[in-house]
Coordinates of C-alpha atoms and ligand atoms in Angstrom, one line a residue:
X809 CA 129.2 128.6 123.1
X810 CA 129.5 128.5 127.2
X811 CA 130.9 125.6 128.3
X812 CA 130.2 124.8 132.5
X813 CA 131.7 121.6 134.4
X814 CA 129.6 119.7 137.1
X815 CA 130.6 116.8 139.2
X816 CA 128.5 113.9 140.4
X817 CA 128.3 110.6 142.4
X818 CA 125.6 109.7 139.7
X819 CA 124.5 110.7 136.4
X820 CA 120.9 109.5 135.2
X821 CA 120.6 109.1 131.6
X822 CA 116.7 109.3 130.9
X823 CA 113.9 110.5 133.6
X824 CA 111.6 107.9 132.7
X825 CA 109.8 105.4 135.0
X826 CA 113.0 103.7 136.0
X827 CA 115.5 107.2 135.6
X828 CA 113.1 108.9 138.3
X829 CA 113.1 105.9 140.6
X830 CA 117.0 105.2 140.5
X831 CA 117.6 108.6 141.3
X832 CA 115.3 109.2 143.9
X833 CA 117.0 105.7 145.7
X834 CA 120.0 107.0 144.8
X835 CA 119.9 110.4 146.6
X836 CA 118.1 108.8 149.5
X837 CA 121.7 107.6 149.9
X838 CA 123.3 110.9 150.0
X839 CA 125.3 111.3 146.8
X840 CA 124.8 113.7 144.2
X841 CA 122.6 112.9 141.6
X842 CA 121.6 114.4 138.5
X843 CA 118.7 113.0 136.0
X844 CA 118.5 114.4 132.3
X845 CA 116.3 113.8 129.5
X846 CA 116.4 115.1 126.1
X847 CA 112.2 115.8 126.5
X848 CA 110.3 118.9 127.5
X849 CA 109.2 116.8 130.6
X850 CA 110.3 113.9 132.8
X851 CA 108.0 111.0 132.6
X852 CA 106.2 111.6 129.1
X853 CA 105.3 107.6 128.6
X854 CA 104.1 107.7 132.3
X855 CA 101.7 110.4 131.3
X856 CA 100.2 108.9 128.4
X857 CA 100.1 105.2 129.6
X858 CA 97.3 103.4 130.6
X859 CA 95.0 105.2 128.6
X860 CA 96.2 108.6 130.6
X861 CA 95.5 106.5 134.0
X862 CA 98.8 104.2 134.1
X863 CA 98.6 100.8 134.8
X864 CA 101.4 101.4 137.2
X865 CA 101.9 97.3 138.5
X866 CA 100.0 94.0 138.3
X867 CA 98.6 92.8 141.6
X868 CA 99.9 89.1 140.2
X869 CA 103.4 90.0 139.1
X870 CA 105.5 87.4 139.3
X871 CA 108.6 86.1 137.3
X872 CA 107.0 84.1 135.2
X873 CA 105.5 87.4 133.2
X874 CA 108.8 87.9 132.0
X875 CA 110.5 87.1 128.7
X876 CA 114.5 87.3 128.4
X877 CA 117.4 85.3 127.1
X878 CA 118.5 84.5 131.0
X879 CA 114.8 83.8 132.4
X880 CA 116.0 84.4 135.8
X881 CA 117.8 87.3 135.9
X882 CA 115.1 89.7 136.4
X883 CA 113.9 87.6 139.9
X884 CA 116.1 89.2 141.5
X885 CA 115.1 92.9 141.6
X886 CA 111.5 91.9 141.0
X887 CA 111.2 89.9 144.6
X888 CA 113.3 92.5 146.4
X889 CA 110.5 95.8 145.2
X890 CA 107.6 94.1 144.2
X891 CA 104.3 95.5 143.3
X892 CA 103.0 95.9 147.0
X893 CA 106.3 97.8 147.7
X894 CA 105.4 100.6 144.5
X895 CA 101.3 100.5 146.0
X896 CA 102.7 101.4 149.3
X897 CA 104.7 104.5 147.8
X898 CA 101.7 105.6 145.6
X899 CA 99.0 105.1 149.0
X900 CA 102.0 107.2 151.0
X901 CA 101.2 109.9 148.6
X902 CA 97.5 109.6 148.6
X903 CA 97.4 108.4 144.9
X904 CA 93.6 107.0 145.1
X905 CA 93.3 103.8 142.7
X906 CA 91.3 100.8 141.8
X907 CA 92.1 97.2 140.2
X908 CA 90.7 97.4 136.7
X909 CA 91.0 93.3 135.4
X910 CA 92.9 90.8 135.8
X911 CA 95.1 92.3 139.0
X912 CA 95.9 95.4 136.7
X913 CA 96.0 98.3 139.2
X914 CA 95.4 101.6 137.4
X915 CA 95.0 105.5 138.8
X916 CA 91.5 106.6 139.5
X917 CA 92.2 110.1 138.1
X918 CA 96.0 110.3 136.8
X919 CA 98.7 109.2 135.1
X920 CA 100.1 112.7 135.7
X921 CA 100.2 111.9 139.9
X922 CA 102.3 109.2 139.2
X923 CA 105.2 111.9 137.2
X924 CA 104.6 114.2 140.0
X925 CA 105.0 111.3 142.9
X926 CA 108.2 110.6 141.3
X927 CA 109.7 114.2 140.9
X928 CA 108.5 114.9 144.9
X929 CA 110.8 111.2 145.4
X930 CA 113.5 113.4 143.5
X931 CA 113.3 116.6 144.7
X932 CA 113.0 115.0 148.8
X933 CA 116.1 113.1 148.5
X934 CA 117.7 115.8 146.5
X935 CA 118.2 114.5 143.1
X936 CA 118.5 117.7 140.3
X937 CA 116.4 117.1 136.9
X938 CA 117.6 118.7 133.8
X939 CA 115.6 118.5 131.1
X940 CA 115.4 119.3 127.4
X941 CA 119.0 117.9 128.0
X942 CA 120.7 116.1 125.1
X943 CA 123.5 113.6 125.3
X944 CA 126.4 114.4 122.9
X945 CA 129.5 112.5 124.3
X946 CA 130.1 110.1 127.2
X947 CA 133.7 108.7 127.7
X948 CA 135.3 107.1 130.9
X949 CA 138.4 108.0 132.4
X950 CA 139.6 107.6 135.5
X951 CA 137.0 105.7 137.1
X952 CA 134.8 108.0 135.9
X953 CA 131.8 108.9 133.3
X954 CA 132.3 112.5 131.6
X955 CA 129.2 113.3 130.0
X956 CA 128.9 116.2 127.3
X957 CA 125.7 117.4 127.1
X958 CA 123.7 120.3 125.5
X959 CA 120.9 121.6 127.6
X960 CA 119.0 124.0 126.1
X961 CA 121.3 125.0 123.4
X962 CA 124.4 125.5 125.7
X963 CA 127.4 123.0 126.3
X964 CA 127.9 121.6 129.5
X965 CA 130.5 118.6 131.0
X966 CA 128.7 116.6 133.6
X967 CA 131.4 114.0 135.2
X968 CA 130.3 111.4 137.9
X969 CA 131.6 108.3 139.4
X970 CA 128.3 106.4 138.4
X971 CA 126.5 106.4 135.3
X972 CA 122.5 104.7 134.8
X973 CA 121.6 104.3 131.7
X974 CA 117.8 104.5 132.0
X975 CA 117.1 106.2 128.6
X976 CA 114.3 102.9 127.3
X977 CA 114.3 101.7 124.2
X978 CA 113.0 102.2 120.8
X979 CA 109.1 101.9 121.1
X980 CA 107.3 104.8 119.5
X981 CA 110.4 106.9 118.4
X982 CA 107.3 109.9 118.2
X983 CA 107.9 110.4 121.8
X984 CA 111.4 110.6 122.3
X985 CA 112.7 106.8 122.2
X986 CA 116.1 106.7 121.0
X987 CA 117.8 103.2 121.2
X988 CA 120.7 105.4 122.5
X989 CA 121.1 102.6 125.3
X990 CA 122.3 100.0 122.7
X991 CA 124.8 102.6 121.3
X992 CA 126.3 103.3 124.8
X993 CA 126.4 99.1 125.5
X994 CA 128.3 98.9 122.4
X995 CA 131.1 101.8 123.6
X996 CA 131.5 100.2 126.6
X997 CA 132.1 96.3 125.2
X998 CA 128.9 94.9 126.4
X999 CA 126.0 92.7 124.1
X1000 CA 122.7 93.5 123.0
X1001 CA 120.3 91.2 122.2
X1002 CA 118.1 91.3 118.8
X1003 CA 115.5 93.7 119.4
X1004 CA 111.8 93.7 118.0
X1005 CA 108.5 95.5 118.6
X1006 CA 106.7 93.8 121.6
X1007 CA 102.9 94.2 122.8
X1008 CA 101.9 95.6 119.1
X1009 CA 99.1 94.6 116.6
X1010 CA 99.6 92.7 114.3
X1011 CA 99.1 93.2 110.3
X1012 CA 97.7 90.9 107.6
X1013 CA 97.3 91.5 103.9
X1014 CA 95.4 94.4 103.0
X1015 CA 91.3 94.4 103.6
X1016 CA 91.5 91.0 105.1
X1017 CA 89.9 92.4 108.3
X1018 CA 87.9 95.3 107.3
X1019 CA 84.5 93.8 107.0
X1020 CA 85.1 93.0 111.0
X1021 CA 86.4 96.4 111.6
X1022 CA 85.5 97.1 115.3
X1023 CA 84.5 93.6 116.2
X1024 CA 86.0 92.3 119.6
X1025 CA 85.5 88.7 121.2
X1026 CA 87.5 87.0 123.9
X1027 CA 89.9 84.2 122.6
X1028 CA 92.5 82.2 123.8
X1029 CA 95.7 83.1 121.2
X1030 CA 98.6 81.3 121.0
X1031 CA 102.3 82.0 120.1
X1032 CA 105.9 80.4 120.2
X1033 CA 103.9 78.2 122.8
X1034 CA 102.6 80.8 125.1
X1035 CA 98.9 81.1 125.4
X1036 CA 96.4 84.2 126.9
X1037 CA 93.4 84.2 127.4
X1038 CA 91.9 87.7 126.8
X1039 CA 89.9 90.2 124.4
X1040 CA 90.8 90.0 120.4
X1041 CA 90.1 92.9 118.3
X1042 CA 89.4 93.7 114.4
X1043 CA 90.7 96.6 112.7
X1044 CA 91.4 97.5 109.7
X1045 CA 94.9 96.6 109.4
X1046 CA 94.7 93.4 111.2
X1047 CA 94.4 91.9 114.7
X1048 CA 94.8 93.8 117.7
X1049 CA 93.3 93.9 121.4
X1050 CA 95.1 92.9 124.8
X1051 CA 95.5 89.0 123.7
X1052 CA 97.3 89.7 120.1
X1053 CA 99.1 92.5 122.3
X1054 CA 100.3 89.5 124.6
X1055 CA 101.1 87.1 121.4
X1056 CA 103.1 89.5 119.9
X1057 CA 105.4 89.8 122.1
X1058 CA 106.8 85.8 121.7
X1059 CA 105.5 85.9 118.1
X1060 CA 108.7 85.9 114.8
X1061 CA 108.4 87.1 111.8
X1062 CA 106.7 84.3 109.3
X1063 CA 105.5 82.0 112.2
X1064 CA 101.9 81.1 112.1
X1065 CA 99.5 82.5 115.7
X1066 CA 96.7 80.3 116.8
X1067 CA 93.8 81.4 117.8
X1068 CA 90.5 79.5 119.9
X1069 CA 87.4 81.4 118.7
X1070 CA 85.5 79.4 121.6
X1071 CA 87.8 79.1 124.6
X1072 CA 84.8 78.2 126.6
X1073 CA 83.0 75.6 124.5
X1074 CA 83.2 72.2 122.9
X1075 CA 81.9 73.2 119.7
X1076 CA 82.2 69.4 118.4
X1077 CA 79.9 68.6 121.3
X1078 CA 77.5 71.4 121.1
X1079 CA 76.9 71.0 116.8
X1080 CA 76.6 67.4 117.9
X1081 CA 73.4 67.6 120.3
X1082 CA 72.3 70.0 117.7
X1083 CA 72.3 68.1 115.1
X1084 CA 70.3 65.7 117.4
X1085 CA 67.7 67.9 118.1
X1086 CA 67.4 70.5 115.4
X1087 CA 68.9 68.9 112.1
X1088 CA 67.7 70.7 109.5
X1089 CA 69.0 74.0 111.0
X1090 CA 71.4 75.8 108.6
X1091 CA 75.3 75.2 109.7
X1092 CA 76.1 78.7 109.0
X1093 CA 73.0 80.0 110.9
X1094 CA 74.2 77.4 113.6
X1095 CA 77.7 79.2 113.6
X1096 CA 76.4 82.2 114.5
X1097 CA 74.2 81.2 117.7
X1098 CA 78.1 80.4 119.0
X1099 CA 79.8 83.4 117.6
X1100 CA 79.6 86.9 116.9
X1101 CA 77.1 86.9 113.6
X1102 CA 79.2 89.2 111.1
X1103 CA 82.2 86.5 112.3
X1104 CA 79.8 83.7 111.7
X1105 CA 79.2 85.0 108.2
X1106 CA 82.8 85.4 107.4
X1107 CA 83.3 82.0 108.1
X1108 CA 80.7 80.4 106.5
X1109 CA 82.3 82.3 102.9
X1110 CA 85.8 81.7 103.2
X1111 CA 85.7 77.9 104.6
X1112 CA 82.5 77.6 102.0
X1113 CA 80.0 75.9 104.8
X1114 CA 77.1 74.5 102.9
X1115 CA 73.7 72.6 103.9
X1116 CA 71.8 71.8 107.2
X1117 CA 73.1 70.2 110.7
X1118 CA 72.0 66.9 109.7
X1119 CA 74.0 67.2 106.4
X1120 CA 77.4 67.1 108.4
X1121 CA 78.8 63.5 109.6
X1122 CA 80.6 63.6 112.6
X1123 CA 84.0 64.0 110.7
X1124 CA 82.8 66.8 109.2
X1125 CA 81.8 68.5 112.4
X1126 CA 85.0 67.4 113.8
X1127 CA 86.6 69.2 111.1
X1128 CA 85.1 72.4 112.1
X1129 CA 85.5 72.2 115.6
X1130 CA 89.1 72.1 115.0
X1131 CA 89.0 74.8 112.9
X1132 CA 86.9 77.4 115.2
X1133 CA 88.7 76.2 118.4
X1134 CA 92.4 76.4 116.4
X1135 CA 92.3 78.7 113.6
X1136 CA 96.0 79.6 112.2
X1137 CA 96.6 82.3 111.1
X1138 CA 100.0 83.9 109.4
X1139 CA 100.5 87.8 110.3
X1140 CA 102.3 89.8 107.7
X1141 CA 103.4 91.2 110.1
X1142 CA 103.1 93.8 112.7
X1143 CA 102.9 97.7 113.4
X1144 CA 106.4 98.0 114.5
X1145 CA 107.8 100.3 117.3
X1146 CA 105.5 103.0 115.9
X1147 CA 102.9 101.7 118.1
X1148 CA 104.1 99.3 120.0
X1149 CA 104.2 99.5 123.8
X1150 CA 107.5 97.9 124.3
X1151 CA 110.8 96.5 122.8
X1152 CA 111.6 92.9 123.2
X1153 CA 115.5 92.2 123.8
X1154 CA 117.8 95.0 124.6
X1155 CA 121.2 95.2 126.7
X1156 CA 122.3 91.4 127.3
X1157 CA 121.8 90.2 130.8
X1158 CA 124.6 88.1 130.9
X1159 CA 127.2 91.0 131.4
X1160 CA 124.9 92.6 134.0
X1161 CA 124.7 91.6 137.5
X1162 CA 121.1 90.9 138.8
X1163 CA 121.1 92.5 142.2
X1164 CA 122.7 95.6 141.4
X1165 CA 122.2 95.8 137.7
X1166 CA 125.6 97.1 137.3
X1167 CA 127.9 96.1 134.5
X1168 CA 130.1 93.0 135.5
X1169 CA 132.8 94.7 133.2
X1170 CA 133.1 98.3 133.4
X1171 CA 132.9 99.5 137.2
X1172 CA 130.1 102.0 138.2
X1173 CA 128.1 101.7 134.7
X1174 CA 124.3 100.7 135.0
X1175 CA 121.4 99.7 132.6
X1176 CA 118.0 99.5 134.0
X1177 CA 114.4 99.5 133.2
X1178 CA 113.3 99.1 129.2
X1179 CA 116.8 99.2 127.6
X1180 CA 117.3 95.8 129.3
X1181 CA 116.7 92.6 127.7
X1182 CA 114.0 91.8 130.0
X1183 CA 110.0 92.1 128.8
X1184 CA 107.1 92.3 130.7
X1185 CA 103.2 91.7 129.5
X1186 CA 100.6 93.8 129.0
X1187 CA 99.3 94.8 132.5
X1188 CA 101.7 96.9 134.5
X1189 CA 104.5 94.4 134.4
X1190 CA 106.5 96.3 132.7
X1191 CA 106.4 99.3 134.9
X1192 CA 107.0 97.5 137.7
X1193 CA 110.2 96.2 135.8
X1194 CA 111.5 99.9 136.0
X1195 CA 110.5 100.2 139.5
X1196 CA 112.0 97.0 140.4
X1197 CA 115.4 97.5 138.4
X1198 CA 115.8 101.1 139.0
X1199 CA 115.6 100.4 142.9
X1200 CA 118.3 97.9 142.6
X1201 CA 120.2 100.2 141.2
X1202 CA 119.6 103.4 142.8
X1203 CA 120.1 101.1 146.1
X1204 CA 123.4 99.8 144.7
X1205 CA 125.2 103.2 144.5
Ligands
LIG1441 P1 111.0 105.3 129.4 O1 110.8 105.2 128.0 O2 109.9 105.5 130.3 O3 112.0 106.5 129.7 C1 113.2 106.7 129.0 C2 113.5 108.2 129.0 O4 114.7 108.4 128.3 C3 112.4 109.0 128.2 O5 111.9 110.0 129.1 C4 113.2 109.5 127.0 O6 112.8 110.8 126.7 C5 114.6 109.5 127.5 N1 115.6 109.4 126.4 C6 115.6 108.5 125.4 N2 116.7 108.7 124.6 C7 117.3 109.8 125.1 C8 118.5 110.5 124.7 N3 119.2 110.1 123.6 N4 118.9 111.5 125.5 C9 118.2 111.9 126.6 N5 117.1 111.3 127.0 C10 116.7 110.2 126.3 N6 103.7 99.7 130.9 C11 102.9 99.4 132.0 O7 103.4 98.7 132.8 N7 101.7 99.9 132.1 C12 101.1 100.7 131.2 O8 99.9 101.2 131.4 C13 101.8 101.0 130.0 N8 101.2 101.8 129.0 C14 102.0 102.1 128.0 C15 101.4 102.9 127.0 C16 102.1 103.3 125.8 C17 101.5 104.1 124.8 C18 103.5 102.9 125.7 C19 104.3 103.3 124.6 C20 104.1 102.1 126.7 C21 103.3 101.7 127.8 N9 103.9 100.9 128.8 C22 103.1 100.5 129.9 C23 105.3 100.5 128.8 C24 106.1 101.4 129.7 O9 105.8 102.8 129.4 C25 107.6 101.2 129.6 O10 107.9 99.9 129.8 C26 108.4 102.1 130.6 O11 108.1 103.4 130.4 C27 109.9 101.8 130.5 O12 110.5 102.7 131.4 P2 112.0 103.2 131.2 O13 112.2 104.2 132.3 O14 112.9 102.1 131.0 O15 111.9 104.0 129.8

């Protein structure tokens, strides 16, 4: 097997969102800088994101649509790139786009100008791409990171003085997620947090759902004491739509979620003046002039609703008002990193340093983007966490 040598001042593991912005920053500075990735193609989960349009940053990003262990490290990086910083690259390169909801700024053709704006970044400032690359070995000796690697059947040693670990982490394995990040951590001494599947539906015992199949209202949805307001969806499997996606991602295994069917009503108050007016109306029927009817109807059988308005004492509507407005629910549980958009947890902050992203303990070694323990929601935050990290980094070196 041939066997060829290469020295860098930086090695990219992974030419994903964050990869491809580190190492256009870092060859902006002048060093050498290679990016590889085990994939066909740099920037696969860019492609496909966003419904094929990406959601590449949230108008409203802030820190506060974070989770971590350390709930400030990521403030750092995020005010020094923010979101107008990334518009400002993707207007440079005449990227047309539009806000969509809720500040989410999305291609108005795309995905794919995004992958290409990044590989022009790459190939300006010099940075070489090698994909269909796969990591085999990484040691460290003096002072610095030799990589072997296999590209395209053939064995080659890559050694640089600085080595990014952008390579994500393990959502949707199908497209090339390896958790390889959390192996390299471990080599080199450093912690990883527990990891679980963030922004994913959830699951509930078989058929539970499937007579609401298809069936979307907005809801507010509660979890580990975070609450969104946003679409919920039906399916067959469970509960999905952007506000379960949000849940999910502060939601553990055998805690109950909450959910307000009418985030925008009293329904105590409303069944009340009903009453008043229009007692011998049928509760159920009532129930369904508030929500959608095949919900309604769902309802009325499980919580067994009987009889007219003027049936009901005020307790009793009491009773129901709590139930529509704070229905709990126990997911079995959800649909893992098969389909879930990210991982929650990852490399532990606490041995990283938050301007640079660099590795308080072993000189020259970075972890950006996904494979940190840092989480944004549904919405573009969590591209602009790679774009935000992988600048601090790339900037760093
Ligand atoms: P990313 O996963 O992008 O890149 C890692 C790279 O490393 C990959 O190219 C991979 O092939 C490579 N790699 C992994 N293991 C390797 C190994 N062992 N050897 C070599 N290479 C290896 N976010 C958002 O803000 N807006 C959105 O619209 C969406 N939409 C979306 C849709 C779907 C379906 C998913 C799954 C996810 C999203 N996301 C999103 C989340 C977003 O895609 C994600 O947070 C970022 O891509 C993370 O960027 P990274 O560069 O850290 O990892």
């Amino acid at each position: 097997m041939e066997h060829r040598h290469a020295n860098y001042d930086t090695l990219v593991l992974g030419a994903g969102a964050a990869g491809m912005m580190c190492a256009a920053h870092a060859g902006a500075r002048g060093g050498r800088v290679l990016v590889i990735d085990h994939a066909k193609a740099a920037g696969e989960k860019i492609r496909i994101s966003g419904g094929g349009r990406c959601n590449f940053t949230n108008m409203y990003a802030g820190h506060e649509n974070f989770i971590g262990q350390n709930k400030h490290f990521h403030k750092s990086a995020l005010s020094r790139y923010t979101q107008w910083d990334f518009l400002d690259l993707v207007q440079k390169h005449g990227i047309a786009w539009h806000e969509k909801t809720l500040g989410q700024l999305f291609c108005d053709q795309s995905a794919k100008q995004i992958v290409a704006m990044l590989c022009d970044e790459m190939a300006r400032t010099g940075a070489h791409l090698s994909v269909d690359t796969s990591i085999i070995e990484i040691t460290h000796t003096d002072g610095r990171f030799h990589a072997t690697l296999e590209v395209s059947g053939k064995r080659k040693t890559v050694t640089a003085r600085h080595m990014v670990v952008a390579t994500g982490a393990k959502s949707i394995p199908k497209m090339g997620a390896t958790g390889v990040a959390y192996q390299i951590a471990a080599q080199f001494g450093m912690g990883v947090t527990d990891t679980r599947a963030g922004l994913v539906p959830f699951t509930f015992p078989e058929g539970r759902f499937v007579p609401l199949a298809g069936l979307a209202l907005p809801v507010r949805a509660t979890a580990g004491g975070v609450s969104f307001d946003e679409n919920m969806l039906f399916t067959h499997r469970g509960l999905s739509g952007p506000a379960m996606l949000q849940i999910s991602s502060y939601w553990r295994e055998g805690e109950e979620i909450e959910i307000n069917l009418l985030p925008a009503a009293d329904p105590f108050e409303i069944l009340r003046a009903k009453r008043q007016e229009q007692g011998r109306k049928n509760l159920s029927t009532e129930l369904a002039s508030l929500l959608p009817a095949k919900l309604a109807e769902d309802l009325s059988k499980s919580w067994t609703l009987k009889g007219n308005l003027a049936d009901q004492s005020d307790a009793a509507l009491r009773a129901l008002s709590e139930r529509l407005t704070g229905l709990r629910l126990t997911p079995s549980g959800t649909e893992g990193y098969r389909t879930a958009e990210v991982t929650v947890g990852g490399v532990d902050t606490d041995g990283l340093s938050s301007t640079s992203m660099m590795s308080k303990t072993v000189d020259g070694l970075y972890f950006i983007g996904e494979s940190v323990d840092v989480t944004g929601w549904l919405g573009g935050y969590n591209f602009q966490w790679a774009w935000s990290s992988g600048v601090a980094a790339g900037k760093d070196i």
